Amino acid sequence: MLKTHSCGELRAEHCTQSVTLAGWVNRRREHGGLIFLDIRDRWGVVQVVADASSAPEVHQIAGSIRGEYVVQVMGTVQRRLPEAVNPEMPTGEIEVLASDLIVLNPAKTPPFEIFSEHEPNEETRMKWRYLDLRRSRLQRNMKLRHDVILYMRNFLNERGFIEIETPILFKSTPEGARDYLVPSRVHPGKFYALPQSPQQLKQLLMVAGYERYFQIARCFRDEDQRGDRQPEFTQLDIEMSFVERNDILNLVEDLLIGMVETVSDKQLVARPFPRLSYAEAMDRFGTDRPDLRFGLELTDISNLVAGSEFRVFSATVASGGRVKALVAPGCADYSRSQIAELEEIAKEAGAKGLATLGILGNGEIKSPIAKFLAGDLLETIQQQAQAGEGDLILMVADHPAVVNEALSALRTELGSRLGLANPSILAFCWIVDFPLFMWNEEEARWDPSHHMFTAPKPEHIALLDTDPSSAQCQQYDLVCNGFEVAGGSIRIHERAIQEKIFELIGLDIDDARVRFGHMLEAFEYGAPPHGGIAPGVDRLVMLLAGESNIREVIAFPKSQRAADLMAGAPSEVDPAQLSELHIRIDLEK
Ligand code: ASP
């Protein structure tokens, strides 16, 4: 090794010891005949002193050194003078007096300062990702990610799970996104699909008798990017045989509670994690991903306003829509422009408008619609929504889905505006009792709410023939602070039911047999009842790290436009490669 110690480990008890260090120059300061170099490695930063009077050659070399040079330092650990002690630094009591200094490799001036907390812009960070990764924030995040994955592996190993790798070159295993395709050279005109998850493979491992499987699995989905999405991401993929729903929920809950306590200082608000039905979550929070760090629940006031003179309300209810309210505490005196901002959020979520009612006190009401709310309606709305003096009531009238989406977006906004979304808290909750299908308006057919391998509730199987819209499934999602952090289900393990689901989601049965014949056939060779789940590693680490984008916890993420700006991927390829694959590029001009 070119070093005897790491930079970060040196303390007062190392005083008088001779050490050899190696790392990067964080910064250099000159002070009379002394040059101070902060040397950094993965474990921390330590101050090195080059003294012109005791070691003139070393001092001279130190004078030529710039930030990010890679150096090796030989020297002796000594106590700093009392006035030079830096309590902010773990190594702040000591310094290393250099007796020799070797430049292992000089460095060009980097495009941004590595040690500074100042955030370079996104594009610069992505282009120079290997320099960005030197910054302490990302070093911390990468270590946390390692701790999380190690905890998962150890925990599951102790519970009798084994990790099995599944192929990346496979056939489409759909999770509702577009596939990434890989052309085959050996089979001209044919393609592999990168798995959107190992879903089919882990189910086949259950048929194969492995009973307890897990994998730190890479998944690939070609879909629009957001802060919590990347084209490739990592899941803790789990599958178990002979289980019921609660076995899986309890397992994951134990895993996460232990993990949070071991690797982070975040607080868990409730354990066991609360369980909400899908219907209850939509009703109370307008979303199946509620942030439970704060209340701000929605109130349905449709019945109250059905007969009101405010046409927007009464006509909406008459035509089967709903009117719901959300109370913004202490916001009664919001200015016109503040209210316009909230209205914009509601509109982005599809609402046509936002009705507001400010309760100023002394019976005074600030509301453009007050004049239409006759009699004691104003008061009943306040009572029902549990709004008091100083509060602002926000109301949306529309199709139930639009109302929920708009008010849930406003709820999230208020949570952060009003400082209710405490960053040191993790509020996990389970969402259960999902509908089996969601209606796909665009394509006029049923979409599976989770995926097509999810089992209906046994007592709802008969509904598949009579009323699929009211059938519920054995899906469960885990939500934390407004993010979906895991999804799973008890699976179908019988061919007839699987074929029925294919039919209901509009898959031609012959087509389904071509695409999923291996699954259907496997179900006829002794498939055990089974179920599983897949917590998203990136999202969990993001929440534990207190970051708001999963890019911050992935070493080499893609940009917003799914590109790697450092290496320049995707890129054009050699024409010879294309011709080997029998592919011709036909770009529209
Ligand atoms: N394959 C599912 C997903 O990626 C998870 C599961 O059902 O286990 O969301």
Short mmCIF file of C-alpha atoms in Angstrom, two decimals, residues 13-297:
data_model
loop_
_atom_site.label_atom_id
_atom_site.label_comp_id
_atom_site.label_asym_id
_atom_site.label_seq_id
_atom_site.Cartn_x
_atom_site.Cartn_y
_atom_site.Cartn_z
CA GLU A 13 -3.61 9.47 20.00
CA HIS A 14 -1.57 9.15 16.79
CA CYS A 15 0.71 12.05 17.85
CA THR A 16 4.43 11.36 17.40
CA GLN A 17 3.70 8.46 15.00
CA SER A 18 5.29 8.41 11.56
CA VAL A 19 2.66 8.00 8.88
CA THR A 20 2.43 7.79 5.12
CA LEU A 21 -0.71 9.21 3.55
CA ALA A 22 -1.94 9.32 -0.02
CA GLY A 23 -4.87 11.21 -1.49
CA TRP A 24 -6.04 14.36 -3.24
CA VAL A 25 -5.18 17.94 -2.39
CA ASN A 26 -8.39 19.53 -1.20
CA ARG A 27 -6.80 22.97 -0.91
CA ARG A 28 -3.59 24.77 -0.22
CA ARG A 29 -2.93 27.82 1.95
CA GLU A 30 0.33 29.70 2.49
CA HIS A 31 1.19 31.33 5.75
CA GLY A 32 4.69 32.83 6.05
CA GLY A 33 7.19 30.01 5.82
CA LEU A 34 4.43 27.39 6.14
CA ILE A 35 2.28 25.80 3.46
CA PHE A 36 -0.86 23.98 4.62
CA LEU A 37 -2.28 21.26 2.43
CA ASP A 38 -5.63 19.65 3.21
CA ILE A 39 -5.28 16.08 1.95
CA ARG A 40 -8.46 14.13 1.27
CA ASP A 41 -9.18 10.47 0.79
CA ARG A 42 -12.38 8.44 1.09
CA TRP A 43 -12.20 8.47 4.87
CA GLY A 44 -11.77 12.19 5.46
CA VAL A 45 -9.49 15.22 5.34
CA VAL A 46 -6.32 15.96 7.28
CA GLN A 47 -4.08 18.99 7.43
CA VAL A 48 -0.46 18.56 6.29
CA VAL A 49 2.18 21.23 7.00
CA ALA A 50 5.26 21.87 4.91
CA ASP A 51 7.73 23.98 6.92
CA ALA A 52 10.35 25.96 4.96
CA SER A 53 12.73 26.06 7.90
CA SER A 54 12.81 22.32 8.73
CA ALA A 55 12.23 20.84 5.25
CA PRO A 56 12.94 23.42 2.51
CA GLU A 57 12.64 20.87 -0.34
CA VAL A 58 9.27 19.65 0.82
CA HIS A 59 8.15 23.27 1.16
CA GLN A 60 9.23 23.93 -2.39
CA ILE A 61 7.30 20.96 -3.77
CA ALA A 62 4.27 21.99 -1.72
CA GLY A 63 4.46 25.40 -3.35
CA SER A 64 3.99 23.87 -6.78
CA ILE A 65 0.99 21.77 -5.84
CA ARG A 66 -2.57 22.68 -6.89
CA GLY A 67 -6.02 21.44 -5.96
CA GLU A 68 -6.81 17.80 -6.92
CA TYR A 69 -3.16 16.81 -7.38
CA VAL A 70 -2.67 13.23 -6.21
CA VAL A 71 0.09 13.16 -3.61
CA GLN A 72 1.86 10.93 -1.14
CA VAL A 73 3.02 12.44 2.14
CA MET A 74 5.44 11.05 4.67
CA GLY A 75 5.46 12.76 8.03
CA THR A 76 4.83 12.82 11.76
CA VAL A 77 1.50 13.43 13.47
CA GLN A 78 1.61 16.39 15.86
CA ARG A 79 -0.84 18.34 17.95
CA ARG A 80 -2.01 21.64 16.47
CA LEU A 81 -1.39 24.84 18.42
CA PRO A 82 -4.44 25.48 20.65
CA GLU A 83 -5.56 28.44 18.53
CA ALA A 84 -5.38 26.30 15.37
CA VAL A 85 -7.59 23.46 16.63
CA ASN A 86 -10.65 23.02 14.38
CA PRO A 87 -13.52 21.39 16.29
CA GLU A 88 -15.54 21.09 13.04
CA MET A 89 -13.07 18.59 11.62
CA PRO A 90 -12.80 15.05 13.05
CA THR A 91 -9.02 15.35 12.54
CA GLY A 92 -9.05 18.96 13.71
CA GLU A 93 -6.84 18.46 16.78
CA ILE A 94 -3.83 17.28 14.83
CA GLU A 95 -1.79 17.86 11.69
CA VAL A 96 0.94 15.98 9.87
CA LEU A 97 4.35 17.65 9.63
CA ALA A 98 5.64 16.53 6.22
CA SER A 99 9.13 15.13 5.89
CA ASP A 100 8.63 14.07 2.29
CA LEU A 101 6.09 14.86 -0.39
CA ILE A 102 5.67 13.12 -3.74
CA VAL A 103 3.38 14.19 -6.55
CA LEU A 104 1.87 10.92 -7.81
CA ASN A 105 -0.10 12.72 -10.52
CA PRO A 106 -0.79 16.37 -11.22
CA ALA A 107 -4.31 17.53 -12.09
CA LYS A 108 -5.82 20.13 -14.37
CA THR A 109 -7.97 22.74 -12.67
CA PRO A 110 -11.33 20.96 -12.30
CA PRO A 111 -14.46 22.58 -13.78
CA PHE A 112 -15.78 23.15 -10.25
CA GLU A 113 -14.40 23.17 -6.72
CA ILE A 114 -14.61 19.71 -5.24
CA PHE A 115 -14.43 20.66 -1.57
CA SER A 116 -16.89 23.52 -1.77
CA GLU A 117 -20.53 23.09 -0.78
CA HIS A 118 -21.43 25.27 -3.76
CA GLU A 119 -23.50 23.16 -6.16
CA PRO A 120 -22.25 23.09 -9.77
CA ASN A 121 -25.02 23.08 -12.39
CA GLU A 122 -26.66 19.80 -13.33
CA GLU A 123 -25.11 19.47 -16.75
CA THR A 124 -21.60 20.11 -15.46
CA ARG A 125 -22.14 17.55 -12.72
CA MET A 126 -23.32 14.90 -15.18
CA LYS A 127 -20.56 15.58 -17.70
CA TRP A 128 -17.84 15.35 -15.04
CA ARG A 129 -19.53 12.75 -12.93
CA TYR A 130 -16.27 11.19 -11.72
CA LEU A 131 -15.34 14.59 -10.25
CA ASP A 132 -18.85 15.16 -8.92
CA LEU A 133 -18.57 11.80 -7.17
CA ARG A 134 -15.51 13.09 -5.29
CA ARG A 135 -17.72 15.58 -3.43
CA SER A 136 -18.45 14.70 0.17
CA ARG A 137 -22.22 14.66 -0.34
CA LEU A 138 -22.03 11.95 -2.99
CA GLN A 139 -19.34 10.04 -1.12
CA ARG A 140 -21.75 9.97 1.84
CA ASN A 141 -24.64 8.86 -0.36
CA MET A 142 -22.66 6.05 -2.01
CA LYS A 143 -21.58 4.73 1.39
CA LEU A 144 -25.17 4.88 2.63
CA ARG A 145 -26.30 2.96 -0.44
CA HIS A 146 -23.70 0.31 0.27
CA ASP A 147 -24.86 0.08 3.91
CA VAL A 148 -28.48 -0.29 2.82
CA ILE A 149 -27.74 -3.07 0.34
CA LEU A 150 -25.47 -4.87 2.79
CA TYR A 151 -28.17 -4.71 5.45
CA MET A 152 -30.72 -6.14 3.03
CA ARG A 153 -28.46 -9.01 2.03
CA ASN A 154 -27.55 -9.93 5.60
CA PHE A 155 -31.12 -9.69 6.83
CA LEU A 156 -32.53 -11.90 4.08
CA ASN A 157 -29.67 -14.37 4.32
CA GLU A 158 -30.45 -14.79 8.01
CA ARG A 159 -34.09 -15.46 7.14
CA GLY A 160 -33.20 -18.29 4.77
CA PHE A 161 -33.38 -16.41 1.47
CA ILE A 162 -30.90 -17.01 -1.31
CA GLU A 163 -29.83 -14.52 -3.95
CA ILE A 164 -30.23 -15.77 -7.49
CA GLU A 165 -29.30 -13.76 -10.57
CA THR A 166 -31.72 -13.67 -13.46
CA PRO A 167 -30.92 -12.73 -17.06
CA ILE A 168 -30.76 -9.20 -18.41
CA LEU A 169 -31.17 -10.41 -21.98
CA PHE A 170 -34.68 -11.79 -21.83
CA LYS A 171 -38.11 -11.49 -23.29
CA SER A 172 -40.41 -8.63 -22.49
CA THR A 173 -41.56 -8.88 -18.88
CA PRO A 174 -43.99 -6.01 -18.74
CA GLU A 175 -44.64 -3.64 -15.84
CA GLY A 176 -46.56 -1.07 -17.83
CA ALA A 177 -43.66 0.75 -19.46
CA ARG A 178 -42.00 0.53 -22.86
CA ASP A 179 -39.29 -2.11 -23.28
CA TYR A 180 -35.64 -1.51 -24.10
CA LEU A 181 -34.86 -3.85 -26.99
CA VAL A 182 -31.54 -5.49 -27.88
CA PRO A 183 -31.16 -6.86 -31.41
CA SER A 184 -29.85 -10.38 -31.81
CA ARG A 185 -26.98 -10.94 -34.26
CA VAL A 186 -27.39 -14.71 -34.21
CA HIS A 187 -31.12 -14.52 -34.88
CA PRO A 188 -31.49 -11.78 -37.48
CA GLY A 189 -34.62 -9.70 -37.06
CA LYS A 190 -35.20 -10.89 -33.50
CA PHE A 191 -34.80 -8.95 -30.28
CA TYR A 192 -34.24 -9.52 -26.62
CA ALA A 193 -36.07 -7.20 -24.25
CA LEU A 194 -34.39 -5.95 -21.09
CA PRO A 195 -36.55 -6.94 -18.12
CA GLN A 196 -38.74 -4.20 -16.67
CA SER A 197 -38.33 -6.34 -13.53
CA PRO A 198 -37.46 -10.01 -12.94
CA GLN A 199 -41.17 -10.66 -12.33
CA GLN A 200 -41.68 -13.75 -14.48
CA LEU A 201 -38.29 -15.20 -13.61
CA LYS A 202 -38.81 -14.95 -9.88
CA GLN A 203 -42.19 -16.61 -10.22
CA LEU A 204 -40.58 -19.39 -12.24
CA LEU A 205 -38.01 -19.78 -9.44
CA MET A 206 -40.94 -20.46 -7.12
CA VAL A 207 -42.22 -23.13 -9.53
CA ALA A 208 -38.64 -24.43 -9.43
CA GLY A 209 -38.85 -24.90 -5.68
CA TYR A 210 -36.58 -22.14 -4.29
CA GLU A 211 -39.26 -20.84 -1.88
CA ARG A 212 -37.29 -17.81 -0.66
CA TYR A 213 -35.55 -15.78 -3.36
CA PHE A 214 -34.11 -12.31 -3.47
CA GLN A 215 -31.96 -10.30 -5.81
CA ILE A 216 -30.52 -6.82 -5.90
CA ALA A 217 -31.95 -6.52 -9.38
CA ARG A 218 -31.49 -3.99 -12.13
CA CYS A 219 -34.72 -3.08 -13.95
CA PHE A 220 -35.10 -1.26 -17.26
CA ARG A 221 -38.09 0.83 -18.25
CA ASP A 222 -38.30 3.22 -21.17
CA GLU A 223 -40.59 5.88 -19.74
CA ASP A 224 -40.59 9.60 -19.15
CA GLN A 225 -38.03 10.66 -16.57
CA ARG A 226 -38.91 12.27 -13.25
CA GLY A 227 -37.06 12.92 -10.01
CA ASP A 228 -37.87 9.45 -8.74
CA ARG A 229 -37.43 7.61 -12.05
CA GLN A 230 -34.44 6.51 -14.13
CA PRO A 231 -34.34 4.31 -17.25
CA GLU A 232 -32.44 1.74 -15.22
CA PHE A 233 -32.89 1.40 -11.51
CA THR A 234 -32.40 -1.11 -8.73
CA GLN A 235 -34.95 -3.10 -6.77
CA LEU A 236 -34.65 -5.47 -3.87
CA ASP A 237 -36.62 -8.18 -5.64
CA ILE A 238 -38.23 -10.72 -3.29
CA GLU A 239 -40.43 -13.76 -3.89
CA MET A 240 -41.69 -16.41 -1.46
CA SER A 241 -43.75 -19.57 -1.74
CA PHE A 242 -46.53 -20.76 0.60
CA VAL A 243 -47.16 -17.26 1.97
CA GLU A 244 -50.09 -15.02 2.66
CA ARG A 245 -50.14 -11.28 2.35
CA ASN A 246 -49.24 -10.56 5.95
CA ASP A 247 -46.13 -12.76 5.80
CA ILE A 248 -44.70 -10.46 3.16
CA LEU A 249 -45.80 -7.23 4.84
CA ASN A 250 -44.31 -8.32 8.17
CA LEU A 251 -41.05 -9.42 6.58
CA VAL A 252 -40.55 -6.12 4.75
CA GLU A 253 -41.59 -4.14 7.79
CA ASP A 254 -39.00 -5.90 9.99
CA LEU A 255 -36.37 -5.39 7.33
CA LEU A 256 -37.05 -1.67 6.93
CA ILE A 257 -37.37 -0.87 10.62
CA GLY A 258 -34.05 -2.60 11.37
CA MET A 259 -32.41 -0.99 8.37
CA VAL A 260 -33.54 2.56 9.15
CA GLU A 261 -32.37 2.18 12.75
CA THR A 262 -29.01 0.77 11.69
CA VAL A 263 -28.00 2.97 8.79
CA SER A 264 -29.62 6.34 9.47
CA ASP A 265 -30.72 8.76 12.14
CA LYS A 266 -34.21 9.22 10.67
CA GLN A 267 -37.19 8.69 12.94
CA LEU A 268 -39.98 6.27 12.11
CA VAL A 269 -43.33 7.77 13.10
CA ALA A 270 -45.35 4.62 13.50
CA ARG A 271 -44.73 0.92 13.83
CA PRO A 272 -46.30 -1.32 12.83
CA PHE A 273 -46.74 0.73 9.68
CA PRO A 274 -50.34 1.91 9.30
CA ARG A 275 -52.42 0.11 6.66
CA LEU A 276 -54.92 1.96 4.52
CA SER A 277 -57.18 0.54 1.90
CA TYR A 278 -56.82 2.08 -1.55
CA ALA A 279 -60.34 3.52 -1.21
CA GLU A 280 -59.58 5.09 2.16
CA ALA A 281 -56.30 6.61 0.91
CA MET A 282 -58.04 8.15 -2.11
CA ASP A 283 -60.85 9.40 0.05
CA ARG A 284 -58.76 10.97 2.79
CA PHE A 285 -55.70 12.10 0.84
CA GLY A 286 -56.71 12.01 -2.82
CA THR A 287 -53.81 9.70 -3.69
CA ASP A 288 -52.56 6.17 -3.13
CA ARG A 289 -49.17 7.68 -2.22
CA PRO A 290 -50.07 9.85 0.77
CA ASP A 291 -47.42 11.71 2.73
CA LEU A 292 -48.42 10.83 6.29
CA ARG A 293 -45.93 13.14 7.98
CA PHE A 294 -48.84 15.55 8.28
CA GLY A 295 -52.65 15.56 8.37
CA LEU A 296 -54.39 17.99 6.01
CA GLU A 297 -57.05 15.45 5.07
#
